[in-house]
Coordinates of C-alpha atoms in Angstrom, one line a residue:
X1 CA 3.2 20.7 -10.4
X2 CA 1.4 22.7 -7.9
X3 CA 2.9 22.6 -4.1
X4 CA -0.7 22.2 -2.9
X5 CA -0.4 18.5 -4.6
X6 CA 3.6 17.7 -3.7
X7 CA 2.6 18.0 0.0
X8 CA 3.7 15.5 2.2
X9 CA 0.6 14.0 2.9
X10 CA -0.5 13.5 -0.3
X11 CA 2.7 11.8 -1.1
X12 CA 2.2 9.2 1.7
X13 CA -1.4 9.1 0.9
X14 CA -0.1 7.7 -2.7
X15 CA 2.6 5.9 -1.9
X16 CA 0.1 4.1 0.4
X17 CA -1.6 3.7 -1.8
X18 CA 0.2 2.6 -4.7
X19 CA 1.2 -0.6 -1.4
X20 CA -1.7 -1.7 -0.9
X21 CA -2.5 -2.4 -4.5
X22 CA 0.7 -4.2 -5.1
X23 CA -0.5 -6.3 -1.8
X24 CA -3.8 -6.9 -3.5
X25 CA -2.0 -8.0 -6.8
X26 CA 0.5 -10.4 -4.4
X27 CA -2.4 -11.5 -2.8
X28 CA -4.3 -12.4 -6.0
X29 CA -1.1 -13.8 -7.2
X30 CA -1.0 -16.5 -4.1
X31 CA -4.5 -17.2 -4.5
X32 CA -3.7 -18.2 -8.3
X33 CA -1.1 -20.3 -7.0
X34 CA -2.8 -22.0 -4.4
X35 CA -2.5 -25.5 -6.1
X36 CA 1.0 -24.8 -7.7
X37 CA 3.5 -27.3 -5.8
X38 CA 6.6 -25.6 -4.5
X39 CA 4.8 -22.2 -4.6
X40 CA 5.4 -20.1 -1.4
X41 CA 3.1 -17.4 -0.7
X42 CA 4.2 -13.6 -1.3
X43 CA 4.0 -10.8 1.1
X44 CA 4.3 -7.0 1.0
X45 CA 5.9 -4.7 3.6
X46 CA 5.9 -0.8 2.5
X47 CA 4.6 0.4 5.8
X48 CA 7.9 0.4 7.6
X49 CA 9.5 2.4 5.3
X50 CA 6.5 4.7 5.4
X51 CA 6.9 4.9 8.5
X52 CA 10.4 5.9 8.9
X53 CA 10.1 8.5 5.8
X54 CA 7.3 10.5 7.6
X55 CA 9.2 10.3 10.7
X56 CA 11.9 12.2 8.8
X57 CA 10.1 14.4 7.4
X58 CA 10.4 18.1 7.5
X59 CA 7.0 19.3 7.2
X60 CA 5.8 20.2 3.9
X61 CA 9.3 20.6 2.5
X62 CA 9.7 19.3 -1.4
X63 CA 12.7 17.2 -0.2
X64 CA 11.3 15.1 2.0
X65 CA 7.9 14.0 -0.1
X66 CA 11.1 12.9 -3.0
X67 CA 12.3 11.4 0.5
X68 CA 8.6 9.8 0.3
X69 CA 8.6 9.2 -3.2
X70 CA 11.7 7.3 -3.4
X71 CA 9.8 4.5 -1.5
X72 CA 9.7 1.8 -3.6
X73 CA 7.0 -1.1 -2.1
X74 CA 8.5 -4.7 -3.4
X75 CA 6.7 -8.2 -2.9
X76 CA 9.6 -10.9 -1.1
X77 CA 8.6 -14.7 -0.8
X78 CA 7.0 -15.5 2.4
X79 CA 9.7 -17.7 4.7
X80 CA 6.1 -19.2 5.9
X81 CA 6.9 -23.6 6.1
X82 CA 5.2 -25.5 3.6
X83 CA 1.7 -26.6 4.2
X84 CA 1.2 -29.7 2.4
X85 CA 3.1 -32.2 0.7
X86 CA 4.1 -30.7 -2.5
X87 CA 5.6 -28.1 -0.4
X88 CA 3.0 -25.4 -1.1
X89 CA 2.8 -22.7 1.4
X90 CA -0.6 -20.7 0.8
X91 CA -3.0 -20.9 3.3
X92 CA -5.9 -19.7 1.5
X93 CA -7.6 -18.6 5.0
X94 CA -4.6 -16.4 5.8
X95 CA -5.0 -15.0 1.8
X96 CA -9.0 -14.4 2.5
X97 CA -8.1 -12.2 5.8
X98 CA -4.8 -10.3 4.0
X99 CA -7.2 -9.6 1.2
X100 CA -10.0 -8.1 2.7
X101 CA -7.8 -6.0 5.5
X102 CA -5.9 -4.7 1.8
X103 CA -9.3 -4.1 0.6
X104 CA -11.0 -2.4 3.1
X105 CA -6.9 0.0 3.8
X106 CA -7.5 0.5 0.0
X107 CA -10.8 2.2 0.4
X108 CA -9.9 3.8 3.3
X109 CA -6.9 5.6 1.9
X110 CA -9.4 6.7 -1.5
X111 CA -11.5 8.2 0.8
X112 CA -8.9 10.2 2.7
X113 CA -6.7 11.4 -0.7
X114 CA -10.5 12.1 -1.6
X115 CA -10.7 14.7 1.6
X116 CA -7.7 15.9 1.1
X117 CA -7.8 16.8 -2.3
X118 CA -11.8 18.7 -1.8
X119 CA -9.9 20.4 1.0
X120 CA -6.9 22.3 -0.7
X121 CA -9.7 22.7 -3.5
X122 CA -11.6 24.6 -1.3
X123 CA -8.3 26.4 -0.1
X124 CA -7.8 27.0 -3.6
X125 CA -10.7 28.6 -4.6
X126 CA -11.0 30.7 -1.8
X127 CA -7.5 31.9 -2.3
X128 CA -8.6 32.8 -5.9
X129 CA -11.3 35.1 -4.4

């Protein structure tokens, strides 16, 4: 594969998001479950580990976008107290909000990959001049 696309910021911009829609999926998942008794709500946490991968990163070195790579976002049950009764936990306000912030990161991160990308296409075919 080409270095231009192993760079570390494509790698986050990926891993990102590849999060966000499992978070969407979680999110849809706790919405479907919203009359389920017993259910407790799902959440995803990825940034964190983001986080802590691009802080050891060594610029645009192939190790550390594996170091990026290796990041594995996972849904965990929500520790969130039950609601109502039947001991259901989703509170399909608090689903509504996480949705459309996941939504709205979603497009956000397609549009910045999208950037990326025209720009080391442009750096690309220049090079090729």
């Amino acid at each position: 594969m080409s270095s231009y696309l192993t760079d570390n910021t494509v790698s986050a911009l990926s891993k990102a998001l590849q999060g966000q829609a499992l978070r969407q999926r979680t999110v849809a998942n706790n919405l479907a479950n919203v009359d389920t008794p017993g259910y407790r709500p799902q959440r995803v946490d990825f940034e964190a580990q983001l986080r802590h991968a691009l802080a050891s990163a060594d610029g645009d070195n192939p190790a550390s976008s594996a170091v990026i790579d290796a990041i594995r976002p996972q849904a965990s049950t929500s520790s969130s107290p039950a609601l109502r009764r039947d001991g259901n936990a989703v509170d399909l306000e608090t689903e509504m909000v996480e949705l459309a912030e996941s939504s709205t990161h979603y497009n956000a991160l397609i549009r910045l990959l999208s950037k990326k990308l025209q720009m080391l296409k442009s750096v690309a075919t220049e090079g090729g001049k």
